[in-house]
Amino acid sequence: MTEQERIHCDEVVASLLEYLDGELDDARRARIEDHLAECRGCFSRAEFERALRRRLQALATEPPPDSLKRRLKAILDEF
Amino acid sequence: MEQGSLRSSRQCGRSGREPPVCATDNRTFFALRIEELADRLYGVALRFTRNRAAAEDLVSETVVKAWAHLPQLEDRTCFEKWIFRILANTFFSQCRHRREETLAAEEDEDGFSLFDRLHQPFLLWWGNPEQELINKLLCEDLDRALGALPDCYRAVVVSVDLLGHSYAEVAGMLGVPVGTVRSRLNRARSQLQRALWQQAQAAGLVRGSLDEGDAHD
Ligand SMILES: [Zn+2]
C-alpha cells in the first residue's frame, strides 16, 4: 500500500461506526480493514463498539406479557 | 383493502367445503412465525415506545397489517425483516404527528466516546478496561440509557442497532434525508455512551471524578 492510500487513526475513528453499520463503499471499507489489521488501538476500539452493540441488541428480546399473548391469539383466531 | 383481504381469507378457511390448501398454509405459517417472533416483536416495540401498553398496541397493529399484506410478501424467507419493517413504519407514522418534539431534540451533542473515557490516563485499570465495563454493564443500565434518549434519536438507534436497517431504509421510513439519519445516529450514540458513562460512574464501576466525566473533554 502506498503512503497516499494509507489512512490515519483519526480517519478510522471518524468512520468507524459507519463501517460497523455496513454503510461504507468497498474501497473505504477495505482501507479501514487494512488499518484495523495493523493498528492495535483502532482494533480495540472497533471490538469495544461491536461488543457494546451486541449488549444493546439483547434489548430487542423481551417475553411478551400474558395480556399480549391473549390478544395475539384472539387476532390470529380471527384470520 | 385490509378489511377485504381479512374477510376473504376468513371465508376461505372457515367455509364448510374443504379450504384451499394455500389459505391453510398461509395461516399456519403466519401464526407460527408470529409465535416465534413474539419476544422480539414485543422487545423492539417496547424499546421504540418505552411503554408497555403502547408496545402491545404496536405489536397488535403490526400483526394485523402484516396479515393483510402477506400476499405481497414474495420471498417468505424475508418474513422477519419484512414484519419488523412494518413495525418500524407503524411506529414512525405515529411519530410523524409529533414533529415539533423531533425538531426540538436536534440539539448539539459532541462525539462522546466511552472508549476514549476508558482510556483516560488518570483511570487505573487492571486488565482490559473495555471488556470489564462491557461485562459489568447490566441490561437495565443499557435499557435506561436507551430509554433516556429523545424519541427521534432512540428511533434511529433501535432501527439501526437493534433491527439492522440501513441508513437509507430508515431515511425512507422517516421521510428525511440520509444525512439526517446519519447525524441523528451520531448524536444518539454519543448521548447513549455519555449516559452509560455517567451511570457507570454513579455505580462505582469506573473510578474518576464526576467532574471529569461530565461536560468537557
Ligand atoms: Zn489506528
XYZ file of C-alpha atoms and ligand atoms in Angstrom:
297
model
C 0.000 0.000 0.000
C 1.351 3.432 -0.857
C 1.593 6.190 1.718
C -1.140 8.066 -0.099
C -3.607 5.217 0.333
C -2.778 4.693 3.983
C -5.218 6.252 6.389
C -4.687 7.589 9.852
C -6.309 6.687 13.135
C -8.467 9.816 13.254
C -9.997 8.953 9.902
C -10.739 5.440 11.122
C -12.285 6.772 14.327
C -14.461 9.153 12.317
C -15.737 6.392 10.009
C -15.783 3.511 12.461
C -19.486 3.451 13.287
C -20.458 3.763 9.638
C -18.045 0.944 8.917
C -19.677 -1.233 11.592
C -23.106 -0.301 10.191
C -22.031 -1.614 6.789
C -22.570 1.800 5.242
C -19.175 2.312 3.569
C -18.393 1.564 -0.054
C -15.989 -1.281 -0.830
C -12.932 0.926 -1.240
C -13.371 2.739 2.072
C -14.254 -0.470 3.868
C -11.087 -2.109 2.574
C -8.986 0.827 3.754
C -10.478 0.637 7.233
C -9.961 -3.105 7.368
C -6.327 -2.769 6.331
C -5.840 -0.236 9.096
C -7.604 -2.373 11.712
C -5.356 -5.280 10.829
C -2.303 -3.204 11.694
C -3.386 -0.814 14.435
C -3.988 -2.237 17.867
C -5.695 0.894 19.231
C -8.252 1.121 16.453
C -8.791 -2.613 16.527
C -9.599 -2.465 20.269
C -11.924 0.451 19.657
C -13.770 -1.476 16.945
C -14.058 -4.524 19.208
C -15.441 -2.385 22.009
C -18.089 -0.799 19.774
C -19.064 -4.241 18.473
C -19.358 -5.630 21.988
C -21.442 -2.671 23.137
C -23.748 -3.154 20.178
C -24.189 -6.830 20.991
C -25.231 -5.872 24.509
C -27.669 -3.356 23.107
C -29.091 -5.908 20.688
C -30.040 -8.112 23.622
C -32.656 -5.473 24.466
C -34.548 -6.436 21.315
C -35.898 -9.505 23.086
C -38.465 -9.338 25.875
C -41.009 -12.005 26.851
C -44.464 -10.742 25.921
C -46.885 -10.374 28.840
C -49.871 -12.735 29.032
C -52.190 -9.911 28.061
C -50.397 -9.550 24.715
C -50.307 -13.314 24.159
C -54.077 -13.455 24.645
C -54.571 -10.506 22.363
C -52.415 -12.022 19.614
C -54.239 -15.311 19.929
C -57.546 -13.512 19.527
C -56.254 -11.676 16.469
C -54.894 -14.850 14.876
C -58.155 -16.704 15.564
C -59.931 -14.046 13.526
C -57.830 -14.737 10.427
C -58.180 -3.165 1.407
C -57.196 -4.658 4.706
C -60.780 -5.402 5.628
C -61.368 -7.059 2.274
C -58.419 -9.393 2.493
C -59.187 -10.248 6.112
C -62.716 -11.208 5.232
C -61.852 -13.249 2.169
C -59.206 -15.282 3.951
C -61.567 -15.968 6.828
C -64.152 -17.259 4.389
C -61.533 -19.420 2.724
C -60.538 -21.076 5.963
C -63.924 -21.405 7.597
C -66.334 -22.309 4.810
C -67.984 -25.706 5.011
C -66.125 -27.028 1.994
C -62.522 -28.150 2.009
C -60.448 -24.961 2.473
C -57.912 -24.153 -0.253
C -54.555 -25.567 0.740
C -52.714 -22.282 0.288
C -55.013 -20.438 2.719
C -54.479 -23.034 5.423
C -50.737 -22.937 4.804
C -50.740 -19.163 4.982
C -52.456 -19.095 8.302
C -50.318 -21.844 9.811
C -47.159 -20.247 8.514
C -48.191 -16.845 9.792
C -49.258 -17.997 13.260
C -46.053 -19.990 13.647
C -43.829 -17.087 12.660
C -45.679 -14.689 14.969
C -45.272 -17.101 17.832
C -41.552 -17.468 17.115
C -41.022 -13.741 16.823
C -43.280 -12.595 19.680
C -40.322 -11.988 22.030
C -38.580 -9.802 19.503
C -41.694 -8.014 18.290
C -42.569 -7.067 21.837
C -38.956 -6.280 22.789
C -38.437 -3.942 19.849
C -41.873 -2.362 20.299
C -41.055 -1.734 23.940
C -37.738 -0.042 23.065
C -39.497 2.103 20.481
C -42.403 3.161 22.682
C -40.989 2.870 26.248
C -44.480 1.988 27.354
C -45.940 -1.478 27.855
C -49.480 -0.684 26.775
C -48.258 1.234 23.711
C -45.909 -1.649 22.857
C -48.803 -4.118 22.987
C -50.836 -1.860 20.700
C -47.912 -1.521 18.306
C -47.354 -5.285 18.094
C -51.069 -5.951 17.596
C -51.363 -3.341 14.861
C -48.249 -4.736 13.182
C -49.626 -8.282 13.192
C -52.938 -7.180 11.676
C -51.162 -5.176 8.959
C -48.710 -7.980 8.231
C -51.521 -10.485 7.750
C -53.326 -8.109 5.398
C -50.166 -7.618 3.328
C -48.906 -11.197 3.451
C -49.867 -11.923 -0.197
C -47.433 -9.163 -1.204
C -44.506 -10.874 0.511
C -42.880 -12.784 -2.326
C -39.976 -14.376 -0.514
C -41.065 -15.874 2.780
C -37.515 -16.282 4.000
C -37.632 -12.475 4.335
C -40.607 -12.587 6.704
C -38.690 -11.453 9.762
C -37.031 -8.471 8.115
C -40.357 -7.640 6.473
C -42.522 -7.661 9.589
C -40.010 -5.586 11.536
C -40.094 -3.036 8.743
C -43.881 -2.923 9.149
C -43.441 -2.476 12.883
C -40.924 0.351 12.444
C -43.076 2.020 9.796
C -46.117 1.838 12.030
C -44.206 3.384 14.899
C -42.694 6.098 12.704
C -46.056 7.029 11.244
C -47.251 7.672 14.794
C -44.134 9.793 15.399
C -44.623 11.924 12.328
C -47.606 13.520 14.000
C -45.288 14.888 16.656
C -42.817 16.767 14.529
C -42.179 19.600 16.963
C -40.782 17.232 19.525
C -38.467 15.784 16.894
C -37.112 19.165 15.904
C -36.674 20.349 19.462
C -34.408 17.404 20.152
C -31.925 18.245 17.393
C -29.535 19.875 19.776
C -25.785 19.758 19.756
C -24.145 16.665 21.078
C -20.424 16.283 20.760
C -18.819 12.977 19.918
C -18.732 11.440 23.371
C -16.868 8.140 23.316
C -16.885 5.604 26.137
C -13.766 4.056 24.681
C -11.909 7.356 24.970
C -13.147 7.817 28.542
C -11.907 4.388 29.492
C -8.507 5.238 28.125
C -8.022 8.459 30.020
C -4.652 8.381 31.732
C -5.985 9.061 35.247
C -8.059 5.894 35.267
C -6.298 2.954 36.797
C -7.274 -0.422 35.471
C -6.022 -3.897 35.666
C -6.549 -5.943 32.566
C -8.828 -4.767 29.825
C -10.981 -1.764 30.801
C -13.371 -2.021 27.846
C -14.068 -5.662 28.448
C -14.568 -5.051 32.154
C -17.087 -2.323 31.556
C -18.960 -4.342 28.936
C -19.147 -7.253 31.369
C -20.306 -5.132 34.288
C -22.988 -3.180 32.488
C -26.402 -4.564 33.286
C -29.236 -4.859 30.806
C -31.048 -2.337 32.995
C -28.175 0.128 32.509
C -28.444 -0.189 28.741
C -32.222 -0.029 28.829
C -32.166 3.101 30.963
C -29.603 4.832 28.755
C -31.555 3.959 25.606
C -34.823 4.981 27.202
C -33.392 8.359 28.184
C -32.794 9.335 24.533
C -35.272 11.693 22.847
C -37.783 9.772 20.720
C -36.256 10.694 17.361
C -32.785 9.574 18.489
C -33.995 6.379 20.105
C -35.947 5.517 16.966
C -32.832 5.540 14.769
C -30.737 3.590 17.280
C -33.416 0.912 17.595
C -33.788 0.758 13.804
C -30.090 0.552 13.013
C -28.538 -1.175 16.035
C -31.352 -3.492 17.071
C -33.042 -4.155 13.731
C -30.083 -3.793 11.390
C -31.815 -1.414 9.000
C -29.639 0.589 6.621
C -29.489 4.387 6.853
C -31.343 4.571 3.528
C -34.150 2.330 4.805
C -34.572 4.424 7.942
C -34.464 7.636 5.899
C -37.200 6.282 3.652
C -39.381 5.279 6.580
C -38.901 8.577 8.398
C -39.192 10.692 5.266
C -35.903 12.508 5.957
C -32.590 12.690 4.034
C -29.954 10.014 4.700
C -27.683 12.707 6.112
C -30.271 13.430 8.787
C -30.337 9.784 9.800
C -26.536 9.753 9.970
C -26.334 12.874 12.131
C -29.139 11.743 14.442
C -27.459 8.401 14.842
C -24.138 10.024 15.697
C -25.753 12.266 18.278
C -27.844 9.443 19.648
C -24.837 7.173 20.130
C -22.845 9.951 21.681
C -25.657 10.696 24.122
C -26.138 6.998 24.834
C -22.470 6.497 25.657
C -22.440 9.593 27.831
C -25.415 8.248 29.793
C -23.711 4.866 30.199
C -20.542 6.553 31.412
C -22.463 8.595 33.973
C -24.339 5.510 35.158
C -21.108 3.536 35.384
C -19.567 6.261 37.483
C -22.597 6.534 39.728
C -22.493 2.764 40.249
C -18.783 2.907 41.040
C -17.847 0.789 38.034
C -15.315 3.336 36.902
C -13.076 5.482 39.016
C -12.531 9.068 38.070
C -14.112 12.221 39.337
C -17.665 13.018 38.335
C -16.452 16.413 37.121
C -14.165 14.791 34.624
C -16.938 12.604 33.353
C -19.377 15.387 32.818
C -19.224 18.310 30.493
C -15.819 18.826 28.992
C -13.225 16.834 27.172
Zn -5.383 3.362 14.271
